[in-house]
Every structure is written in structure tokens, then in C-alpha cells.
Amino acid sequence: MPGMQEEEARRQIVEAGKRLCERFFVASNDGNISARLSKDELLITPTSMNKGDVTLEQILKVDMQGRVLTGAGKPSSETRMHLAVYAARPDVQAIVHAHPPAATGFAACRIRLDQDVILPEVVFGLGKIGFAEYGTPTTQEIPDAVVKEIPECEAVLLSNHGALTVGTDVMQAYYRMEVLEMYARVRLVTRILGEPKPLSTSEVSELYKVRERQGWGRSKPVLEDVDPALIDVIAQVVVEILKKRDASG
């Protein structure tokens, strides 16, 4: 699947970075944002910079091994996490990682947000909310934990480390972060009030049907998203099966 246009991707990364700071979803140099340009290149925010201050020119272009192709400075210390998500999800074109307070609080307490659904909007906007087990930041532990969850999710709580959302462009990934934080705040209020009324299994099932009909969820993979090498292997297997059938017949 083709990635974002570079000029638009840079613009959206700058805009998302400003919004993350304005809403206090990040502090100081926290968080990171990326956008896939092609199967070989992506844009990512530099490390040790406040995301609200990042300019178009300061965004780095890297390859799929994390090597800087253009730009000065070093890429985000969590680049490996972004690369792992892109490898696992060919449909994902952008990633936002931040520390929104309520969602991060649930992650720090290791409380999942997908066990009871209390708002239709969370199904429409996010679907399932994943939960990645704790890993040491900047190490391979976090990418490995995220990859276990991300195939079926658009948003993942990172245990003791914040949250990650994905999208078809940067702003969709950012808006999903907003939905995640809003839902976490509502869940927090229900825990204080003590009388949450979760939706029933059948009600949640109906919401997912609506989500699918409206095209709000993950699109089904198309043939061009499949690795050509895998197609060749499948074709060879089919040919061998047909040969055996002909021989036995």
C-alpha cells in the first residue's frame, strides 16, 4: 500500500505535535510521531525535542532499518517500535505515541480498557483497545510487546509507558489518541462514581456491525498488500497438490 505524500505528511506531523502539547498529551520531549512514505522510507520526529516545537525541516527521513536518509539529528529513541508496527501492519500509514494522563494512568495500573464497553463511540473510533506488556523503553522489548497486540487494534495501552495509536494518516492516528484519552477519562469517572453500566455482548456486537458497514474500521487487505514471495509459495503449493491429484487419478 502506498504511503503518504511527503509534504502533507510533514505538515500533519507538525500539526499533531502541536495538538499533543496543547492538550498535555506529552510533556517536555515525550512522545513521537511517524508517517510511512513508501515501503522503504518513513518520516519520524527527532529525539530530545518537544513535539510542539518540531518544524517541517527538523522531521527526519529514515529507511526501514532506522538509518537517517535526510535531516540532522537523531531519530526518536522509539524508532524500532514504529518500524515493528509498520512491518506488522501494511495498512498503517502513521503512528502516534504519547502519554495522555488518564490513558497512561490505566496503563500504569495495568488496567485494560477493552474489558467492558460503556460508550458506542469507542467501538466506532477505535474498536478493540490492546494492552502491551511492560518493556524497557528504547529496547526491543517494547516493539515485541506491541507487535503481539497491534494486528487487531488501532490503539494500544503500553504498560507503564503511555499509549500508541495508528491510522491511514497522521491526523487519524492523532484523533484516535484523543478518543482513547476521552474514553479513559470517562472510565475513570465511572470508577469514582462506582456504578458503570457496560453495554451487553449483543449490543457491542451490533456496534461492530455498524462500524463495519460504515467503513470506520480497518479495511480488508487487498492482493497488492500481500508479499509477492508469499504468493509465489502459495502458487507452488497449489501446483504440487494438483499434480498429485492428477497422478493419483
PDB file of C-alpha atoms in Angstrom:
ATOM      1  CA  MET A   1       0.000   0.000   0.000  1.00  0.00           C
ATOM      2  CA  PRO A   2       1.441   3.424  -0.955  1.00  0.00           C
ATOM      3  CA  GLY A   3       2.356   5.784   1.874  1.00  0.00           C
ATOM      4  CA  MET A   4       1.586   9.439   2.494  1.00  0.00           C
ATOM      5  CA  GLN A   5       2.827  12.267   0.301  1.00  0.00           C
ATOM      6  CA  GLU A   6       5.910  13.725   1.966  1.00  0.00           C
ATOM      7  CA  GLU A   7       4.839  17.382   2.079  1.00  0.00           C
ATOM      8  CA  GLU A   8       1.440  16.534   3.561  1.00  0.00           C
ATOM      9  CA  ALA A   9       2.963  14.039   5.988  1.00  0.00           C
ATOM     10  CA  ARG A  10       5.397  16.657   7.298  1.00  0.00           C
ATOM     11  CA  ARG A  11       2.579  19.169   7.714  1.00  0.00           C
ATOM     12  CA  GLN A  12       0.426  16.693   9.625  1.00  0.00           C
ATOM     13  CA  ILE A  13       3.293  15.656  11.906  1.00  0.00           C
ATOM     14  CA  VAL A  14       3.876  19.300  12.861  1.00  0.00           C
ATOM     15  CA  GLU A  15       0.142  19.843  13.463  1.00  0.00           C
ATOM     16  CA  ALA A  16      -0.254  16.662  15.522  1.00  0.00           C
ATOM     17  CA  GLY A  17       2.807  17.579  17.592  1.00  0.00           C
ATOM     18  CA  LYS A  18       1.325  20.965  18.445  1.00  0.00           C
ATOM     19  CA  ARG A  19      -2.007  19.438  19.437  1.00  0.00           C
ATOM     20  CA  LEU A  20      -0.347  16.804  21.625  1.00  0.00           C
ATOM     21  CA  CYS A  21       1.401  19.586  23.540  1.00  0.00           C
ATOM     22  CA  GLU A  22      -1.659  21.852  23.767  1.00  0.00           C
ATOM     23  CA  ARG A  23      -3.712  19.030  25.279  1.00  0.00           C
ATOM     24  CA  PHE A  24      -0.836  17.965  27.573  1.00  0.00           C
ATOM     25  CA  PHE A  25      -0.728  14.513  25.995  1.00  0.00           C
ATOM     26  CA  VAL A  26       3.074  14.881  26.126  1.00  0.00           C
ATOM     27  CA  ALA A  27       5.468  16.813  28.352  1.00  0.00           C
ATOM     28  CA  SER A  28       8.985  18.044  27.654  1.00  0.00           C
ATOM     29  CA  ASN A  29      10.459  15.748  24.974  1.00  0.00           C
ATOM     30  CA  ASP A  30       7.964  12.888  25.397  1.00  0.00           C
ATOM     31  CA  GLY A  31       6.267  11.054  22.565  1.00  0.00           C
ATOM     32  CA  ASN A  32       6.988  10.501  18.894  1.00  0.00           C
ATOM     33  CA  ILE A  33       5.165  10.651  15.562  1.00  0.00           C
ATOM     34  CA  SER A  34       5.878   8.956  12.243  1.00  0.00           C
ATOM     35  CA  ALA A  35       4.437   8.583   8.760  1.00  0.00           C
ATOM     36  CA  ARG A  36       5.140   5.941   6.117  1.00  0.00           C
ATOM     37  CA  LEU A  37       6.184   7.386   2.740  1.00  0.00           C
ATOM     38  CA  SER A  38       6.800   4.117   0.900  1.00  0.00           C
ATOM     39  CA  LYS A  39       7.792   0.535   1.587  1.00  0.00           C
ATOM     40  CA  ASP A  40      11.369   1.766   2.038  1.00  0.00           C
ATOM     41  CA  GLU A  41      11.074   5.158   3.766  1.00  0.00           C
ATOM     42  CA  LEU A  42       9.284   6.929   6.566  1.00  0.00           C
ATOM     43  CA  LEU A  43       9.313  10.266   8.371  1.00  0.00           C
ATOM     44  CA  ILE A  44       9.791  10.419  12.134  1.00  0.00           C
ATOM     45  CA  THR A  45      10.222  13.106  14.766  1.00  0.00           C
ATOM     46  CA  PRO A  46      13.729  13.698  16.136  1.00  0.00           C
ATOM     47  CA  THR A  47      14.711  12.667  19.636  1.00  0.00           C
ATOM     48  CA  SER A  48      15.177  15.144  22.503  1.00  0.00           C
ATOM     49  CA  MET A  49      12.765  17.729  21.089  1.00  0.00           C
ATOM     50  CA  ASN A  50       9.422  18.990  22.324  1.00  0.00           C
ATOM     51  CA  LYS A  51       6.882  17.790  19.775  1.00  0.00           C
ATOM     52  CA  GLY A  52       5.128  21.153  19.801  1.00  0.00           C
ATOM     53  CA  ASP A  53       8.311  22.859  18.598  1.00  0.00           C
ATOM     54  CA  VAL A  54       9.247  20.491  15.760  1.00  0.00           C
ATOM     55  CA  THR A  55       9.399  22.230  12.374  1.00  0.00           C
ATOM     56  CA  LEU A  56       8.887  20.786   8.902  1.00  0.00           C
ATOM     57  CA  GLU A  57      12.636  20.770   8.261  1.00  0.00           C
ATOM     58  CA  GLN A  58      13.530  19.043  11.545  1.00  0.00           C
ATOM     59  CA  ILE A  59      11.487  15.934  10.783  1.00  0.00           C
ATOM     60  CA  LEU A  60      13.839  13.127   9.741  1.00  0.00           C
ATOM     61  CA  LYS A  61      13.522  10.741   6.835  1.00  0.00           C
ATOM     62  CA  VAL A  62      14.756   7.228   7.661  1.00  0.00           C
ATOM     63  CA  ASP A  63      14.845   3.848   5.972  1.00  0.00           C
ATOM     64  CA  MET A  64      13.248   0.681   7.309  1.00  0.00           C
ATOM     65  CA  GLN A  65      16.362  -0.097   9.325  1.00  0.00           C
ATOM     66  CA  GLY A  66      16.112   3.262  11.077  1.00  0.00           C
ATOM     67  CA  ARG A  67      19.084   4.829   9.262  1.00  0.00           C
ATOM     68  CA  VAL A  68      18.778   8.571   8.648  1.00  0.00           C
ATOM     69  CA  LEU A  69      18.455   9.431   4.957  1.00  0.00           C
ATOM     70  CA  THR A  70      17.841  13.169   5.224  1.00  0.00           C
ATOM     71  CA  GLY A  71      17.835  15.632   8.087  1.00  0.00           C
ATOM     72  CA  ALA A  72      20.082  16.495  11.015  1.00  0.00           C
ATOM     73  CA  GLY A  73      19.970  14.938  14.460  1.00  0.00           C
ATOM     74  CA  LYS A  74      18.910  11.530  15.670  1.00  0.00           C
ATOM     75  CA  PRO A  75      15.510   9.882  15.138  1.00  0.00           C
ATOM     76  CA  SER A  76      13.210   9.071  18.043  1.00  0.00           C
ATOM     77  CA  SER A  77      14.597   6.599  20.558  1.00  0.00           C
ATOM     78  CA  GLU A  78      11.442   4.524  19.925  1.00  0.00           C
ATOM     79  CA  THR A  79      12.040   4.214  16.173  1.00  0.00           C
ATOM     80  CA  ARG A  80      12.234   0.420  16.488  1.00  0.00           C
ATOM     81  CA  MET A  81       8.674   0.364  17.835  1.00  0.00           C
ATOM     82  CA  HIS A  82       7.433   2.312  14.814  1.00  0.00           C
ATOM     83  CA  LEU A  83       9.321   0.070  12.391  1.00  0.00           C
ATOM     84  CA  ALA A  84       7.881  -3.049  14.029  1.00  0.00           C
ATOM     85  CA  VAL A  85       4.317  -1.744  13.716  1.00  0.00           C
ATOM     86  CA  TYR A  86       4.773  -0.847  10.044  1.00  0.00           C
ATOM     87  CA  ALA A  87       6.175  -4.311   9.362  1.00  0.00           C
ATOM     88  CA  ALA A  88       3.240  -5.977  11.130  1.00  0.00           C
ATOM     89  CA  ARG A  89       0.549  -3.749   9.601  1.00  0.00           C
ATOM     90  CA  PRO A  90       0.984  -2.905   5.887  1.00  0.00           C
ATOM     91  CA  ASP A  91      -2.247  -0.862   6.050  1.00  0.00           C
ATOM     92  CA  VAL A  92      -0.891   1.508   8.723  1.00  0.00           C
ATOM     93  CA  GLN A  93       0.497   4.759   7.316  1.00  0.00           C
ATOM     94  CA  ALA A  94       1.071   6.749  10.512  1.00  0.00           C
ATOM     95  CA  ILE A  95       1.761   6.243  14.221  1.00  0.00           C
ATOM     96  CA  VAL A  96       1.392   8.487  17.267  1.00  0.00           C
ATOM     97  CA  HIS A  97       2.940   7.595  20.623  1.00  0.00           C
ATOM     98  CA  ALA A  98       2.091   9.842  23.578  1.00  0.00           C
ATOM     99  CA  HIS A  99       1.448   9.907  27.324  1.00  0.00           C
ATOM    100  CA  PRO A 100      -2.125  11.219  27.742  1.00  0.00           C
ATOM    101  CA  PRO A 101      -2.660  11.335  31.536  1.00  0.00           C
ATOM    102  CA  ALA A 102      -5.792   9.222  32.012  1.00  0.00           C
ATOM    103  CA  ALA A 103      -4.888   6.541  29.470  1.00  0.00           C
ATOM    104  CA  THR A 104      -1.337   6.430  30.820  1.00  0.00           C
ATOM    105  CA  GLY A 105      -2.758   6.075  34.335  1.00  0.00           C
ATOM    106  CA  PHE A 106      -4.703   2.987  33.280  1.00  0.00           C
ATOM    107  CA  ALA A 107      -1.562   1.659  31.583  1.00  0.00           C
ATOM    108  CA  ALA A 108       0.493   2.282  34.734  1.00  0.00           C
ATOM    109  CA  CYS A 109      -2.087   0.458  36.859  1.00  0.00           C
ATOM    110  CA  ARG A 110      -2.148  -2.267  34.211  1.00  0.00           C
ATOM    111  CA  ILE A 111      -5.905  -1.980  33.844  1.00  0.00           C
ATOM    112  CA  ARG A 112      -7.238  -2.842  30.404  1.00  0.00           C
ATOM    113  CA  LEU A 113      -9.784  -0.580  28.730  1.00  0.00           C
ATOM    114  CA  ASP A 114     -11.321  -3.245  26.497  1.00  0.00           C
ATOM    115  CA  GLN A 115     -12.970  -5.497  29.079  1.00  0.00           C
ATOM    116  CA  ASP A 116     -16.221  -3.524  29.410  1.00  0.00           C
ATOM    117  CA  VAL A 117     -17.573  -1.176  26.742  1.00  0.00           C
ATOM    118  CA  ILE A 118     -19.572   1.769  28.066  1.00  0.00           C
ATOM    119  CA  LEU A 119     -19.580   4.108  25.033  1.00  0.00           C
ATOM    120  CA  PRO A 120     -20.542   3.343  21.414  1.00  0.00           C
ATOM    121  CA  GLU A 121     -18.039   5.972  20.287  1.00  0.00           C
ATOM    122  CA  VAL A 122     -15.086   3.897  21.451  1.00  0.00           C
ATOM    123  CA  VAL A 123     -16.191   0.993  19.240  1.00  0.00           C
ATOM    124  CA  PHE A 124     -16.754   3.316  16.289  1.00  0.00           C
ATOM    125  CA  GLY A 125     -13.497   5.219  16.753  1.00  0.00           C
ATOM    126  CA  LEU A 126     -11.125   2.528  17.987  1.00  0.00           C
ATOM    127  CA  GLY A 127     -12.624  -0.947  18.035  1.00  0.00           C
ATOM    128  CA  LYS A 128     -10.614  -3.129  20.386  1.00  0.00           C
ATOM    129  CA  ILE A 129      -8.082  -1.402  22.643  1.00  0.00           C
ATOM    130  CA  GLY A 130      -4.973  -3.523  23.040  1.00  0.00           C
ATOM    131  CA  PHE A 131      -2.653  -3.794  26.018  1.00  0.00           C
ATOM    132  CA  ALA A 132       1.094  -4.373  25.572  1.00  0.00           C
ATOM    133  CA  GLU A 133       3.031  -5.810  28.495  1.00  0.00           C
ATOM    134  CA  TYR A 134       5.830  -3.761  30.014  1.00  0.00           C
ATOM    135  CA  GLY A 135       9.159  -3.464  28.240  1.00  0.00           C
ATOM    136  CA  THR A 136      12.208  -1.311  28.851  1.00  0.00           C
ATOM    137  CA  PRO A 137      11.974   1.880  26.739  1.00  0.00           C
ATOM    138  CA  THR A 138      14.359   2.073  23.739  1.00  0.00           C
ATOM    139  CA  THR A 139      14.902  -1.726  23.784  1.00  0.00           C
ATOM    140  CA  GLN A 140      13.444  -4.462  21.571  1.00  0.00           C
ATOM    141  CA  GLU A 141      11.135  -5.467  24.429  1.00  0.00           C
ATOM    142  CA  ILE A 142       8.573  -2.768  23.602  1.00  0.00           C
ATOM    143  CA  PRO A 143       8.386  -3.486  19.844  1.00  0.00           C
ATOM    144  CA  ASP A 144       7.964  -7.197  20.599  1.00  0.00           C
ATOM    145  CA  ALA A 145       5.159  -6.489  23.086  1.00  0.00           C
ATOM    146  CA  VAL A 146       3.351  -4.072  20.755  1.00  0.00           C
ATOM    147  CA  VAL A 147       3.522  -6.406  17.754  1.00  0.00           C
ATOM    148  CA  LYS A 148       1.654  -9.068  19.732  1.00  0.00           C
ATOM    149  CA  GLU A 149      -1.326  -6.682  20.054  1.00  0.00           C
ATOM    150  CA  ILE A 150      -1.310  -4.365  17.044  1.00  0.00           C
ATOM    151  CA  PRO A 151      -2.624  -6.792  14.365  1.00  0.00           C
ATOM    152  CA  GLU A 152      -6.164  -6.488  15.774  1.00  0.00           C
ATOM    153  CA  CYS A 153      -6.046  -2.954  17.243  1.00  0.00           C
ATOM    154  CA  GLU A 154      -5.927   0.701  16.262  1.00  0.00           C
ATOM    155  CA  ALA A 155      -4.947   1.748  19.793  1.00  0.00           C
ATOM    156  CA  VAL A 156      -2.725   0.062  22.368  1.00  0.00           C
ATOM    157  CA  LEU A 157      -2.012   0.903  26.003  1.00  0.00           C
ATOM    158  CA  LEU A 158       1.695   0.469  26.740  1.00  0.00           C
ATOM    159  CA  SER A 159       2.123  -0.868  30.258  1.00  0.00           C
ATOM    160  CA  ASN A 160       3.726   1.862  32.432  1.00  0.00           C
ATOM    161  CA  HIS A 161       4.625   3.750  29.246  1.00  0.00           C
ATOM    162  CA  GLY A 162       1.659   5.567  27.684  1.00  0.00           C
ATOM    163  CA  ALA A 163      -0.250   4.727  24.530  1.00  0.00           C
ATOM    164  CA  LEU A 164       0.126   4.185  20.797  1.00  0.00           C
ATOM    165  CA  THR A 165      -2.405   4.764  18.018  1.00  0.00           C
ATOM    166  CA  VAL A 166      -2.251   4.123  14.273  1.00  0.00           C
ATOM    167  CA  GLY A 167      -4.048   5.420  11.213  1.00  0.00           C
ATOM    168  CA  THR A 168      -4.158   5.869   7.466  1.00  0.00           C
ATOM    169  CA  ASP A 169      -2.606   9.291   8.015  1.00  0.00           C
ATOM    170  CA  VAL A 170      -1.082  11.184  10.928  1.00  0.00           C
ATOM    171  CA  MET A 171      -4.206  13.109  11.858  1.00  0.00           C
ATOM    172  CA  GLN A 172      -6.333   9.970  12.009  1.00  0.00           C
ATOM    173  CA  ALA A 173      -3.759   8.403  14.341  1.00  0.00           C
ATOM    174  CA  TYR A 174      -3.808  11.604  16.421  1.00  0.00           C
ATOM    175  CA  TYR A 175      -7.613  11.734  16.617  1.00  0.00           C
ATOM    176  CA  ARG A 176      -7.622   8.130  17.775  1.00  0.00           C
ATOM    177  CA  MET A 177      -5.340   9.224  20.602  1.00  0.00           C
ATOM    178  CA  GLU A 178      -7.959  11.840  21.525  1.00  0.00           C
ATOM    179  CA  VAL A 179     -10.705   9.207  21.529  1.00  0.00           C
ATOM    180  CA  LEU A 180      -8.572   6.898  23.660  1.00  0.00           C
ATOM    181  CA  GLU A 181      -7.893   9.601  26.242  1.00  0.00           C
ATOM    182  CA  MET A 182     -11.533  10.725  26.313  1.00  0.00           C
ATOM    183  CA  TYR A 183     -12.633   7.137  26.911  1.00  0.00           C
ATOM    184  CA  ALA A 184     -10.040   6.659  29.662  1.00  0.00           C
ATOM    185  CA  ARG A 185     -11.315   9.793  31.409  1.00  0.00           C
ATOM    186  CA  VAL A 186     -14.912   8.579  31.213  1.00  0.00           C
ATOM    187  CA  ARG A 187     -13.874   5.194  32.589  1.00  0.00           C
ATOM    188  CA  LEU A 188     -12.062   6.965  35.414  1.00  0.00           C
ATOM    189  CA  VAL A 189     -15.214   8.920  36.287  1.00  0.00           C
ATOM    190  CA  THR A 190     -17.281   5.725  36.319  1.00  0.00           C
ATOM    191  CA  ARG A 191     -14.790   4.145  38.715  1.00  0.00           C
ATOM    192  CA  ILE A 192     -15.184   7.156  41.027  1.00  0.00           C
ATOM    193  CA  LEU A 193     -18.987   7.079  40.834  1.00  0.00           C
ATOM    194  CA  GLY A 194     -18.948   3.320  41.226  1.00  0.00           C
ATOM    195  CA  GLU A 195     -21.922   2.382  39.073  1.00  0.00           C
ATOM    196  CA  PRO A 196     -20.826   1.835  35.472  1.00  0.00           C
ATOM    197  CA  LYS A 197     -23.386   0.144  33.227  1.00  0.00           C
ATOM    198  CA  PRO A 198     -21.435  -1.614  30.466  1.00  0.00           C
ATOM    199  CA  LEU A 199     -23.099  -2.485  27.194  1.00  0.00           C
ATOM    200  CA  SER A 200     -24.159  -6.096  26.748  1.00  0.00           C
ATOM    201  CA  THR A 201     -22.362  -8.513  24.452  1.00  0.00           C
ATOM    202  CA  SER A 202     -25.178  -8.314  21.903  1.00  0.00           C
ATOM    203  CA  GLU A 203     -25.181  -4.507  22.000  1.00  0.00           C
ATOM    204  CA  VAL A 204     -21.419  -4.405  21.422  1.00  0.00           C
ATOM    205  CA  SER A 205     -21.770  -6.909  18.586  1.00  0.00           C
ATOM    206  CA  GLU A 206     -24.319  -4.647  16.886  1.00  0.00           C
ATOM    207  CA  LEU A 207     -21.961  -1.681  17.244  1.00  0.00           C
ATOM    208  CA  TYR A 208     -19.196  -3.594  15.476  1.00  0.00           C
ATOM    209  CA  LYS A 209     -21.612  -4.417  12.643  1.00  0.00           C
ATOM    210  CA  VAL A 210     -22.421  -0.717  12.292  1.00  0.00           C
ATOM    211  CA  ARG A 211     -18.693   0.090  12.355  1.00  0.00           C
ATOM    212  CA  GLU A 212     -18.039  -2.367   9.550  1.00  0.00           C
ATOM    213  CA  ARG A 213     -20.981  -1.161   7.445  1.00  0.00           C
ATOM    214  CA  GLN A 214     -19.866   2.451   7.790  1.00  0.00           C
ATOM    215  CA  GLY A 215     -16.281   1.613   6.868  1.00  0.00           C
ATOM    216  CA  TRP A 216     -14.938   3.024  10.139  1.00  0.00           C
ATOM    217  CA  GLY A 217     -12.750   0.031  10.900  1.00  0.00           C
ATOM    218  CA  ARG A 218      -9.668  -1.494   9.360  1.00  0.00           C
ATOM    219  CA  SER A 219     -10.096  -2.184   5.671  1.00  0.00           C
ATOM    220  CA  LYS A 220      -9.663  -5.740   4.500  1.00  0.00           C
ATOM    221  CA  PRO A 221      -6.255  -6.410   2.924  1.00  0.00           C
ATOM    222  CA  VAL A 222      -6.124  -6.395  -0.856  1.00  0.00           C
ATOM    223  CA  LEU A 223      -3.915  -8.521  -3.080  1.00  0.00           C
ATOM    224  CA  GLU A 224      -1.307  -5.788  -3.568  1.00  0.00           C
ATOM    225  CA  ASP A 225      -0.712  -5.710   0.190  1.00  0.00           C
ATOM    226  CA  VAL A 226       0.445  -9.331   0.153  1.00  0.00           C
ATOM    227  CA  ASP A 227       4.138 -10.143  -0.146  1.00  0.00           C
ATOM    228  CA  PRO A 228       4.784 -11.335  -3.756  1.00  0.00           C
ATOM    229  CA  ALA A 229       7.117 -14.034  -2.439  1.00  0.00           C
ATOM    230  CA  LEU A 230       4.267 -15.433  -0.354  1.00  0.00           C
ATOM    231  CA  ILE A 231       2.012 -15.504  -3.431  1.00  0.00           C
ATOM    232  CA  ASP A 232       4.688 -17.492  -5.291  1.00  0.00           C
ATOM    233  CA  VAL A 233       4.979 -20.019  -2.459  1.00  0.00           C
ATOM    234  CA  ILE A 234       1.200 -20.477  -2.332  1.00  0.00           C
ATOM    235  CA  ALA A 235       1.065 -20.911  -6.102  1.00  0.00           C
ATOM    236  CA  GLN A 236       3.784 -23.588  -5.982  1.00  0.00           C
ATOM    237  CA  VAL A 237       1.963 -25.470  -3.232  1.00  0.00           C
ATOM    238  CA  VAL A 238      -1.284 -25.406  -5.229  1.00  0.00           C
ATOM    239  CA  VAL A 239       0.510 -26.678  -8.346  1.00  0.00           C
ATOM    240  CA  GLU A 240       2.062 -29.572  -6.388  1.00  0.00           C
ATOM    241  CA  ILE A 241      -1.327 -30.536  -4.937  1.00  0.00           C
ATOM    242  CA  LEU A 242      -2.907 -30.539  -8.408  1.00  0.00           C
ATOM    243  CA  LYS A 243      -0.051 -32.653  -9.779  1.00  0.00           C
ATOM    244  CA  LYS A 244      -0.530 -35.252  -7.029  1.00  0.00           C
ATOM    245  CA  ARG A 245      -4.284 -35.350  -7.678  1.00  0.00           C
ATOM    246  CA  ASP A 246      -3.691 -35.871 -11.416  1.00  0.00           C
ATOM    247  CA  ALA A 247      -1.157 -38.630 -10.725  1.00  0.00           C
ATOM    248  CA  SER A 248      -3.480 -40.454  -8.316  1.00  0.00           C
ATOM    249  CA  GLY A 249      -6.427 -40.089 -10.688  1.00  0.00           C
TER     250      GLY A 249
END
